[in-house]
């Protein structure tokens, strides 16, 4: 069997187009554009690229983008004051503080200062709690994007065995919660899991979010399983001096066993920004008290 390739890039483009249409409708109803604020502290090159790309995508989706770039030596109190100001600004529907923050800042404290109803990253404990108990809130973008790809591929997930490898707050744990809510039987594996290959072999759905290049081998995969590879690892490429991106799954061996698999790049990666735009749009509708059908986007 050769797995179908799950085209996250194409799915993300479709999602962004739907968000764009709904952003136009929002502007007509609310008399203002939806707005997403991104706060960047310091000059981390990767973070600068992400923030630029988020800002550009936000504008392309027909929303306002507010960028706040603060120097690396900004005090925590000054950053918290910027977040408070964005909390109070009615033009701002969503707030994202780009992580990681400089070492002298307490990330949890900063996240806790974001108004939960503007927390489009879904990192605030209130939103983690809402997800855990099944209330409406904001779900972290990467796992929500993974769920969208899975539902698009499989339809009803009820009763399927899912193994999530990784237990981080931004990917593994919320992914597990989302799959439980879809009535999957969920196992969360992590660095202390015994016989990981055997655990993974039980799964109809494998979500790998580890950060170890090509760790999950094809012979760990149950024939016909659907594999979602969240990993983004930069490794040496074939050409000397050049690097390339690989996932947490050994694509060449897994593609021969799975029924469907996300490539890296072009799988989960493009979904994250698309879901961020989706969350910002949903925040705008909610904050303006406007109806948005649950399945609209
Ligand atoms: P993390 O480092 O916070 O968590 C990694 C998890 O993997 C931990 O829970 C750990 O227990 C587990 N783990 C580590 N070694 C293991 C092993 N040998 N066996 C089993 N489990 C092991 O990472 P994260 O933030 O959750 O990200 C995971 C990966 O996903 C990274 O490669 C990251 O770059 C990528 N990522 C991609 C996107 C995207 O947009 N596609 C978004 C977030 C993260």
CSV table of C-alpha atoms and ligand atoms in Angstrom, one decimal:
chain,number,residue,atom,x,y,z
A,1,UNK,CA,0.0,0.0,0.0
A,2,UNK,CA,1.2,3.5,-0.7
A,3,UNK,CA,-0.4,6.1,1.6
A,4,UNK,CA,-2.4,9.0,0.2
A,5,UNK,CA,-0.6,12.3,0.9
A,6,UNK,CA,-2.7,14.6,3.0
A,7,UNK,CA,-2.2,18.0,1.4
A,8,UNK,CA,-2.2,20.4,4.4
A,9,UNK,CA,-1.1,23.3,2.1
A,10,UNK,CA,-4.2,23.0,-0.1
A,11,UNK,CA,-6.5,22.5,3.0
A,12,UNK,CA,-5.0,25.5,4.6
A,13,UNK,CA,-5.5,27.6,1.5
A,14,UNK,CA,-9.2,26.6,1.5
A,15,UNK,CA,-9.5,27.5,5.1
A,16,UNK,CA,-7.9,30.9,4.6
A,17,UNK,CA,-10.3,31.6,1.7
A,18,UNK,CA,-13.3,30.7,4.0
A,19,UNK,CA,-11.9,32.9,6.7
A,20,UNK,CA,-11.5,35.7,4.2
A,21,UNK,CA,-15.1,35.5,3.0
A,22,UNK,CA,-16.3,35.5,6.6
A,23,UNK,CA,-14.0,38.5,7.5
A,24,UNK,CA,-15.8,40.5,4.7
A,25,UNK,CA,-19.1,39.5,6.2
A,26,UNK,CA,-17.9,40.5,9.7
A,27,UNK,CA,-16.9,43.9,8.5
A,28,UNK,CA,-20.3,44.5,6.9
A,29,UNK,CA,-22.1,43.5,10.1
A,30,UNK,CA,-19.8,45.0,12.7
A,31,UNK,CA,-18.8,48.2,10.9
A,32,UNK,CA,-15.1,47.5,11.5
A,33,UNK,CA,-12.5,44.9,10.6
A,34,UNK,CA,-11.6,42.0,12.8
A,35,UNK,CA,-8.2,42.6,14.4
A,36,UNK,CA,-5.3,40.4,15.5
A,37,UNK,CA,-2.5,41.8,17.6
A,38,UNK,CA,0.9,40.0,17.6
A,39,UNK,CA,3.5,40.9,20.2
A,40,UNK,CA,7.2,40.1,19.6
A,41,UNK,CA,9.9,40.6,22.2
A,42,UNK,CA,13.5,40.5,21.1
A,43,UNK,CA,15.1,39.6,17.8
A,44,UNK,CA,15.0,35.8,17.6
A,45,UNK,CA,15.3,35.3,13.8
A,46,UNK,CA,12.8,32.4,13.6
A,47,UNK,CA,10.2,34.4,15.7
A,48,UNK,CA,10.7,37.4,13.4
A,49,UNK,CA,9.9,35.3,10.4
A,50,UNK,CA,6.8,33.8,12.1
A,51,UNK,CA,5.5,37.2,13.1
A,52,UNK,CA,6.1,38.7,9.7
A,53,UNK,CA,4.3,35.8,8.1
A,54,UNK,CA,1.4,36.0,10.6
A,55,UNK,CA,1.0,39.8,9.9
A,56,UNK,CA,1.0,39.3,6.2
A,57,UNK,CA,-1.5,36.5,6.3
A,58,UNK,CA,-3.8,38.5,8.6
A,59,UNK,CA,-3.9,41.3,6.1
A,60,UNK,CA,-4.5,38.9,3.3
A,61,UNK,CA,-7.5,37.5,5.2
A,62,UNK,CA,-9.1,40.9,5.3
A,63,UNK,CA,-8.3,41.6,9.0
A,64,UNK,CA,-6.4,44.3,10.7
A,65,UNK,CA,-2.9,43.3,11.9
A,66,UNK,CA,-1.4,45.2,14.9
A,67,UNK,CA,2.3,44.4,15.4
A,68,UNK,CA,4.1,45.3,18.6
A,69,UNK,CA,7.8,44.8,18.5
A,70,UNK,CA,9.5,45.3,21.8
A,71,UNK,CA,13.3,45.2,22.5
A,72,UNK,CA,14.8,42.1,24.1
A,73,UNK,CA,15.5,44.1,27.4
A,74,UNK,CA,11.9,45.1,27.8
A,75,UNK,CA,10.8,44.6,31.5
A,76,UNK,CA,8.1,42.0,32.2
A,77,UNK,CA,6.0,44.8,33.7
A,78,UNK,CA,6.2,46.8,30.4
A,79,UNK,CA,5.2,43.7,28.4
A,80,UNK,CA,2.3,43.1,30.8
A,81,UNK,CA,1.2,46.7,30.3
A,82,UNK,CA,1.2,46.2,26.5
A,83,UNK,CA,-1.0,43.1,26.9
A,84,UNK,CA,-3.4,45.0,29.2
A,85,UNK,CA,-3.7,47.8,26.7
A,86,UNK,CA,-4.5,45.2,24.0
A,87,UNK,CA,-7.0,43.5,26.3
A,88,UNK,CA,-8.8,46.9,26.6
A,89,UNK,CA,-8.7,47.8,22.9
A,90,UNK,CA,-12.0,47.1,21.2
A,91,UNK,CA,-10.3,47.0,17.8
A,92,UNK,CA,-8.3,44.0,18.9
A,93,UNK,CA,-10.1,40.7,18.8
A,94,UNK,CA,-7.2,38.3,19.2
A,95,UNK,CA,-3.8,38.7,21.0
A,96,UNK,CA,-0.8,36.5,20.4
A,97,UNK,CA,2.4,36.8,22.3
A,98,UNK,CA,5.1,35.1,20.3
A,99,UNK,CA,7.0,32.5,22.3
A,100,UNK,CA,9.7,31.9,23.4
A,101,UNK,CA,10.0,35.0,25.5
A,102,UNK,CA,13.4,36.2,26.8
A,103,UNK,CA,14.6,34.3,29.9
A,104,UNK,CA,13.9,37.1,32.3
A,105,UNK,CA,10.2,36.8,31.7
A,106,UNK,CA,7.7,34.4,33.1
A,107,UNK,CA,5.8,33.0,30.1
A,108,UNK,CA,2.9,31.6,32.2
A,109,UNK,CA,2.4,35.0,33.9
A,110,UNK,CA,2.3,36.7,30.5
A,111,UNK,CA,-0.1,34.2,29.0
A,112,UNK,CA,-2.3,34.5,32.2
A,113,UNK,CA,-2.6,38.2,31.5
A,114,UNK,CA,-4.1,37.8,28.1
A,115,UNK,CA,-7.9,38.1,28.3
A,116,UNK,CA,-9.2,34.5,27.8
A,117,UNK,CA,-11.7,35.7,25.1
A,118,UNK,CA,-8.8,37.2,23.1
A,119,UNK,CA,-6.4,34.3,23.6
A,120,UNK,CA,-6.5,33.0,20.1
A,121,UNK,CA,-3.5,30.7,20.7
A,122,UNK,CA,-5.6,28.9,23.3
A,123,UNK,CA,-2.7,28.8,25.8
A,124,UNK,CA,-4.5,30.4,28.8
A,125,UNK,CA,-5.4,28.0,31.6
A,126,UNK,CA,-9.0,29.1,31.2
A,127,UNK,CA,-9.0,27.9,27.6
A,128,UNK,CA,-7.1,24.7,28.5
A,129,UNK,CA,-9.8,24.1,31.2
A,130,UNK,CA,-12.7,24.9,28.8
A,131,UNK,CA,-11.2,22.3,26.3
A,132,UNK,CA,-10.9,19.8,29.1
A,133,UNK,CA,-14.5,20.1,30.2
A,134,UNK,CA,-16.0,20.5,26.7
A,135,UNK,CA,-16.9,24.2,26.9
A,136,UNK,CA,-16.5,26.7,24.1
A,137,UNK,CA,-13.2,28.5,24.1
A,138,UNK,CA,-10.0,28.7,22.0
A,139,UNK,CA,-8.1,25.6,21.1
A,140,UNK,CA,-4.3,25.7,20.3
A,141,UNK,CA,-3.9,26.2,16.5
A,142,UNK,CA,-1.6,23.2,15.7
A,143,UNK,CA,-3.7,20.4,17.2
A,144,UNK,CA,-6.9,22.0,16.0
A,145,UNK,CA,-5.4,22.0,12.5
A,146,UNK,CA,-4.5,18.3,12.9
A,147,UNK,CA,-8.0,17.5,13.9
A,148,UNK,CA,-9.4,19.3,10.8
A,149,UNK,CA,-7.1,17.2,8.6
A,150,UNK,CA,-8.2,14.0,10.3
A,151,UNK,CA,-11.9,14.7,10.0
A,152,UNK,CA,-11.5,15.7,6.4
A,153,UNK,CA,-9.8,12.4,5.8
A,154,UNK,CA,-11.8,10.0,8.0
A,155,UNK,CA,-15.1,11.7,8.7
A,156,UNK,CA,-16.4,10.2,11.9
A,157,UNK,CA,-13.5,9.3,14.3
A,158,UNK,CA,-15.7,7.7,16.9
A,159,UNK,CA,-14.3,4.5,18.4
A,160,UNK,CA,-10.9,4.7,16.6
A,161,UNK,CA,-7.7,4.0,18.6
A,162,UNK,CA,-5.5,7.1,18.6
A,163,UNK,CA,-2.0,7.4,19.9
A,164,UNK,CA,-0.5,10.9,20.5
A,165,UNK,CA,3.2,10.9,20.9
A,166,UNK,CA,4.2,14.0,23.0
A,167,UNK,CA,2.5,15.6,26.0
A,168,UNK,CA,3.3,19.3,25.6
A,169,UNK,CA,0.8,21.9,26.5
A,170,UNK,CA,0.7,23.3,23.0
A,171,UNK,CA,0.4,20.1,21.0
A,172,UNK,CA,0.2,16.8,22.7
A,173,UNK,CA,-2.2,17.5,25.6
A,174,UNK,CA,-4.8,19.5,23.6
A,175,UNK,CA,-4.6,17.0,20.7
A,176,UNK,CA,-5.5,14.2,23.2
A,177,UNK,CA,-8.4,16.3,24.5
A,178,UNK,CA,-9.7,17.0,21.0
A,179,UNK,CA,-9.6,13.3,20.1
A,180,UNK,CA,-11.3,12.3,23.3
A,181,UNK,CA,-14.1,14.7,22.4
A,182,UNK,CA,-14.4,12.9,19.1
A,183,UNK,CA,-14.9,9.6,21.0
A,184,UNK,CA,-11.5,8.1,20.1
A,185,UNK,CA,-9.8,5.8,22.5
A,186,UNK,CA,-6.7,7.9,23.2
A,187,UNK,CA,-3.2,6.9,24.5
A,188,UNK,CA,-0.7,9.7,25.2
A,189,UNK,CA,2.8,8.4,24.8
A,190,UNK,CA,5.9,10.4,25.8
A,191,UNK,CA,9.6,10.2,26.7
A,192,UNK,CA,9.0,7.6,29.5
A,193,UNK,CA,6.6,5.4,27.6
A,194,UNK,CA,7.7,1.7,27.5
A,195,UNK,CA,7.7,-0.2,24.2
A,196,UNK,CA,6.7,2.8,22.2
A,197,UNK,CA,6.7,0.9,18.9
A,198,UNK,CA,4.1,-1.6,20.3
A,199,UNK,CA,2.0,1.2,21.6
A,200,UNK,CA,2.0,3.0,18.2
A,201,UNK,CA,1.2,-0.3,16.5
A,202,UNK,CA,-2.3,-0.4,18.0
A,203,UNK,CA,-3.2,3.0,16.6
A,204,UNK,CA,-5.7,3.7,13.8
A,205,UNK,CA,-4.5,7.4,14.2
A,206,UNK,CA,-1.0,8.4,15.0
A,207,UNK,CA,-0.1,12.0,15.9
A,208,UNK,CA,3.6,12.5,16.3
A,209,UNK,CA,4.6,15.6,18.1
A,210,UNK,CA,8.0,14.8,19.6
A,211,UNK,CA,10.7,16.9,17.9
A,212,UNK,CA,13.0,14.0,17.0
A,213,UNK,CA,13.8,13.5,13.3
A,214,UNK,CA,12.3,10.4,11.7
A,215,UNK,CA,11.8,8.7,15.1
A,216,UNK,CA,8.6,6.8,14.2
A,217,UNK,CA,9.4,4.0,11.8
A,218,UNK,CA,7.2,2.4,9.2
A,219,UNK,CA,7.2,-0.9,11.0
A,220,UNK,CA,5.6,0.8,14.1
A,221,UNK,CA,2.6,1.8,12.0
A,222,UNK,CA,-0.5,-0.4,11.8
A,223,UNK,CA,-1.3,-1.1,8.1
A,224,UNK,CA,-3.9,1.4,7.0
A,225,UNK,CA,-3.4,3.8,9.9
A,226,UNK,CA,-3.6,7.6,9.3
A,227,UNK,CA,-0.4,9.4,10.3
A,228,UNK,CA,-0.2,13.1,11.3
A,229,UNK,CA,3.4,14.3,11.6
A,230,UNK,CA,3.6,17.5,13.6
A,231,UNK,CA,7.4,17.5,13.9
A,232,UNK,CA,9.5,20.2,12.3
A,233,UNK,CA,13.2,19.2,12.6
A,234,UNK,CA,16.0,20.9,10.7
A,235,UNK,CA,18.7,18.4,9.7
A,236,UNK,CA,21.7,18.3,7.3
A,237,UNK,CA,20.6,18.0,3.7
A,238,UNK,CA,22.1,16.0,0.8
A,239,UNK,CA,23.9,19.1,-0.4
A,240,UNK,CA,26.8,20.1,2.0
A,241,UNK,CA,26.1,23.2,4.0
A,242,UNK,CA,22.3,23.0,3.2
A,243,UNK,CA,19.7,21.9,5.8
A,244,UNK,CA,16.3,20.5,5.1
A,245,UNK,CA,13.1,20.0,7.2
A,246,UNK,CA,12.0,16.5,8.3
A,247,UNK,CA,9.2,15.4,10.5
A,248,UNK,CA,9.1,13.0,13.5
A,249,UNK,CA,8.0,10.2,11.2
A,250,UNK,CA,10.3,8.3,8.9
A,251,UNK,CA,8.3,9.2,5.8
A,252,UNK,CA,9.8,6.8,3.4
A,253,UNK,CA,9.0,3.7,5.4
A,254,UNK,CA,5.7,5.0,6.8
A,255,UNK,CA,4.3,5.9,3.5
A,256,UNK,CA,4.4,2.3,2.4
A,257,UNK,CA,2.2,1.2,5.4
A,258,UNK,CA,-0.2,4.0,6.3
A,259,UNK,CA,-3.4,4.7,4.4
A,260,UNK,CA,-2.7,8.5,4.6
A,261,UNK,CA,0.1,10.6,5.9
A,262,UNK,CA,1.0,14.3,6.2
A,263,UNK,CA,4.3,15.3,4.5
A,264,UNK,CA,6.9,17.6,6.1
A,265,UNK,CA,6.9,20.3,4.9
A,266,UNK,CA,3.4,20.9,3.4
A,267,UNK,CA,1.3,18.9,5.9
A,268,UNK,CA,0.6,20.2,9.4
A,269,UNK,CA,2.9,23.3,9.1
A,270,UNK,CA,0.7,25.4,6.8
A,271,UNK,CA,-2.4,24.6,9.0
A,272,UNK,CA,-1.1,26.4,12.0
A,273,UNK,CA,-1.3,30.0,10.6
A,274,UNK,CA,-4.6,29.2,8.8
A,275,UNK,CA,-6.2,28.1,12.1
A,276,UNK,CA,-4.8,31.1,13.9
A,277,UNK,CA,-6.7,33.3,11.4
A,278,UNK,CA,-9.7,31.1,11.9
A,279,UNK,CA,-9.5,31.6,15.7
A,280,UNK,CA,-9.1,35.4,15.3
A,281,UNK,CA,-12.1,35.6,13.1
A,282,UNK,CA,-14.2,33.5,15.6
A,283,UNK,CA,-12.9,35.8,18.4
A,284,UNK,CA,-14.2,38.8,16.4
A,285,UNK,CA,-17.7,37.3,15.9
A,286,UNK,CA,-17.9,36.3,19.6
A,287,UNK,CA,-16.5,39.7,20.9
A,288,UNK,CA,-19.0,41.6,18.7
A,289,UNK,CA,-21.9,39.3,19.8
A,290,UNK,CA,-22.5,38.2,16.3
A,291,UNK,CA,-23.7,34.7,15.3
A,292,UNK,CA,-21.3,32.4,13.5
A,293,UNK,CA,-22.5,28.8,12.7
A,294,UNK,CA,-20.4,26.2,14.4
A,295,UNK,CA,-19.5,24.6,11.1
A,296,UNK,CA,-18.9,27.9,9.3
A,297,UNK,CA,-15.1,27.6,9.4
B,1,LIG,P1,8.0,19.7,23.3
B,1,LIG,O1,9.5,19.5,23.2
B,1,LIG,O2,7.4,20.6,24.2
B,1,LIG,O3,7.4,18.2,23.6
B,1,LIG,C1,7.9,17.1,23.0
B,1,LIG,C2,7.2,15.9,23.7
B,1,LIG,O4,7.8,14.7,23.1
B,1,LIG,C3,7.4,15.8,25.2
B,1,LIG,O5,6.1,15.6,25.8
B,1,LIG,C4,8.2,14.5,25.4
B,1,LIG,O6,7.8,13.7,26.5
B,1,LIG,C5,8.0,13.7,24.1
B,1,LIG,N1,9.2,13.0,23.8
B,1,LIG,C6,10.5,13.4,23.7
B,1,LIG,N2,11.3,12.4,23.4
B,1,LIG,C7,10.6,11.3,23.2
B,1,LIG,C8,10.8,9.9,22.9
B,1,LIG,N3,12.0,9.5,22.6
B,1,LIG,N4,9.8,9.1,22.8
B,1,LIG,C9,8.5,9.5,23.0
B,1,LIG,N5,8.2,10.8,23.4
B,1,LIG,C10,9.2,11.7,23.4
B,1,LIG,O7,7.6,19.9,21.8
B,1,LIG,P2,6.3,20.5,21.1
B,1,LIG,O8,6.2,21.9,21.3
B,1,LIG,O9,5.1,19.7,21.5
B,1,LIG,O10,6.6,20.2,19.6
B,1,LIG,C11,6.8,18.9,19.1
B,1,LIG,C12,7.3,19.0,17.6
B,1,LIG,O11,6.3,19.6,16.8
B,1,LIG,C13,8.5,19.8,17.4
B,1,LIG,O12,9.3,19.2,16.3
B,1,LIG,C14,8.0,21.1,17.0
B,1,LIG,O13,8.9,21.8,16.1
B,1,LIG,C15,6.8,20.7,16.2
B,1,LIG,N6,5.7,21.7,16.2
B,1,LIG,C16,5.2,22.0,14.9
B,1,LIG,C17,4.2,22.9,14.8
B,1,LIG,C18,3.6,23.2,13.5
B,1,LIG,O14,3.1,24.2,13.2
B,1,LIG,N7,3.6,22.2,12.6
B,1,LIG,C19,3.7,23.6,15.9
B,1,LIG,C20,4.3,23.3,17.2
B,1,LIG,C21,5.3,22.3,17.3
